Amino acid sequence: QVLSEQFSQTGGIILRREVREVILSAEGNVRLNLDLGYVESKKLVVAAGAWSHRFTACVLPPPLRAPASQPSRCITPHL
C-alpha cells in the first residue's frame, strides 16, 4: 500500500486492467492493449504478483529490451 501511494505521488499511474496485447516499439515505448483501450508509456512497472514472471518472460525476453530496429508483439490472453 505504501509503495503504491509513493508511486502515485511521484507521477505514476496504477491501472488494474486486463492486458490483451503488449507491443514494444522501435523507440522503446510500451504500448498496452487493455480492456479499456490502448495505453502507451516510456516505462512500465509490472506488479502482477505471482504472475509477474509470466508477463515479463513474454514481453521482455533477454536482454530485457527489444532491439531498437525490431518492434515486438506479445499477445497475453490469459494474464
mmCIF file of C-alpha atoms in Angstrom:
data_model
loop_
_atom_site.group_PDB
_atom_site.id
_atom_site.type_symbol
_atom_site.label_atom_id
_atom_site.label_comp_id
_atom_site.label_asym_id
_atom_site.label_seq_id
_atom_site.Cartn_x
_atom_site.Cartn_y
_atom_site.Cartn_z
ATOM 1 C CA GLN A 1 0.000 0.000 0.000
ATOM 2 C CA VAL A 2 2.756 2.460 0.939
ATOM 3 C CA LEU A 3 4.730 1.741 -2.237
ATOM 4 C CA SER A 4 1.694 2.282 -4.451
ATOM 5 C CA GLU A 5 0.953 5.586 -2.711
ATOM 6 C CA GLN A 6 4.548 6.760 -3.201
ATOM 7 C CA PHE A 7 4.445 5.644 -6.819
ATOM 8 C CA SER A 8 1.259 7.650 -7.432
ATOM 9 C CA GLN A 9 2.598 10.711 -5.613
ATOM 10 C CA THR A 10 5.643 10.792 -7.909
ATOM 11 C CA GLY A 11 3.568 10.739 -11.096
ATOM 12 C CA GLY A 12 2.988 7.013 -11.578
ATOM 13 C CA ILE A 13 -0.398 5.786 -12.748
ATOM 14 C CA ILE A 14 -1.728 2.492 -11.412
ATOM 15 C CA LEU A 15 -4.049 0.571 -13.705
ATOM 16 C CA ARG A 16 -5.688 -2.663 -12.646
ATOM 17 C CA ARG A 17 -6.839 -3.847 -16.042
ATOM 18 C CA GLU A 18 -6.805 -6.899 -18.280
ATOM 19 C CA VAL A 19 -3.812 -6.843 -20.635
ATOM 20 C CA ARG A 20 -4.724 -8.233 -24.049
ATOM 21 C CA GLU A 21 -1.584 -7.402 -26.006
ATOM 22 C CA VAL A 22 1.784 -5.766 -25.417
ATOM 23 C CA ILE A 23 3.758 -4.049 -28.163
ATOM 24 C CA LEU A 24 7.339 -2.846 -27.732
ATOM 25 C CA SER A 25 8.034 -0.136 -30.285
ATOM 26 C CA ALA A 26 11.299 0.504 -32.093
ATOM 27 C CA GLU A 27 11.607 3.680 -29.992
ATOM 28 C CA GLY A 28 11.443 1.631 -26.788
ATOM 29 C CA ASN A 29 7.924 2.625 -25.749
ATOM 30 C CA VAL A 30 5.480 0.097 -24.342
ATOM 31 C CA ARG A 31 2.001 0.056 -25.885
ATOM 32 C CA LEU A 32 -0.606 -1.945 -23.993
ATOM 33 C CA ASN A 33 -3.908 -3.091 -25.427
ATOM 34 C CA LEU A 34 -6.100 -3.133 -22.326
ATOM 35 C CA ASP A 35 -9.751 -3.977 -21.849
ATOM 36 C CA LEU A 36 -10.381 -0.203 -21.852
ATOM 37 C CA GLY A 37 -8.300 0.584 -24.959
ATOM 38 C CA TYR A 38 -4.655 1.355 -25.735
ATOM 39 C CA VAL A 39 -2.176 2.993 -23.352
ATOM 40 C CA GLU A 40 1.390 3.921 -24.280
ATOM 41 C CA SER A 41 4.284 4.717 -21.978
ATOM 42 C CA LYS A 42 8.060 5.001 -21.899
ATOM 43 C CA LYS A 43 8.195 2.952 -18.702
ATOM 44 C CA LEU A 44 6.205 0.041 -17.335
ATOM 45 C CA VAL A 45 6.181 -1.386 -13.822
ATOM 46 C CA VAL A 46 4.836 -4.930 -13.663
ATOM 47 C CA ALA A 47 3.272 -5.699 -10.292
ATOM 48 C CA ALA A 48 1.332 -8.849 -11.112
ATOM 49 C CA GLY A 49 2.412 -10.798 -8.049
ATOM 50 C CA ALA A 50 2.966 -14.483 -8.723
ATOM 51 C CA TRP A 51 2.150 -13.921 -12.414
ATOM 52 C CA SER A 52 4.823 -11.233 -12.984
ATOM 53 C CA HIS A 53 7.342 -13.742 -14.340
ATOM 54 C CA ARG A 54 4.863 -14.976 -16.984
ATOM 55 C CA PHE A 55 4.214 -11.449 -18.131
ATOM 56 C CA THR A 56 7.823 -10.299 -18.246
ATOM 57 C CA ALA A 57 9.058 -13.515 -19.912
ATOM 58 C CA CYS A 58 6.647 -12.901 -22.762
ATOM 59 C CA VAL A 59 7.165 -9.155 -23.014
ATOM 60 C CA LEU A 60 10.797 -8.654 -22.075
ATOM 61 C CA PRO A 61 12.924 -11.605 -23.180
ATOM 62 C CA PRO A 62 16.669 -11.290 -22.588
ATOM 63 C CA PRO A 63 18.349 -8.827 -22.734
ATOM 64 C CA LEU A 64 15.156 -7.225 -21.315
ATOM 65 C CA ARG A 65 14.699 -4.797 -24.207
ATOM 66 C CA ALA A 66 13.539 -5.228 -27.755
ATOM 67 C CA PRO A 67 16.195 -4.364 -30.345
ATOM 68 C CA ALA A 68 15.709 -0.770 -31.466
ATOM 69 C CA SER A 69 15.227 -1.812 -35.102
ATOM 70 C CA GLN A 70 12.767 -4.599 -34.357
ATOM 71 C CA PRO A 71 9.387 -3.886 -32.698
ATOM 72 C CA SER A 72 7.996 -6.784 -30.668
ATOM 73 C CA ARG A 73 4.441 -8.019 -30.042
ATOM 74 C CA CYS A 74 3.093 -10.261 -27.359
ATOM 75 C CA ILE A 75 -0.481 -11.450 -27.045
ATOM 76 C CA THR A 76 -1.364 -12.315 -23.462
ATOM 77 C CA PRO A 77 -4.868 -13.796 -23.405
ATOM 78 C CA HIS A 78 -4.515 -15.488 -20.019
ATOM 79 C CA LEU A 79 -2.922 -12.709 -17.958
#
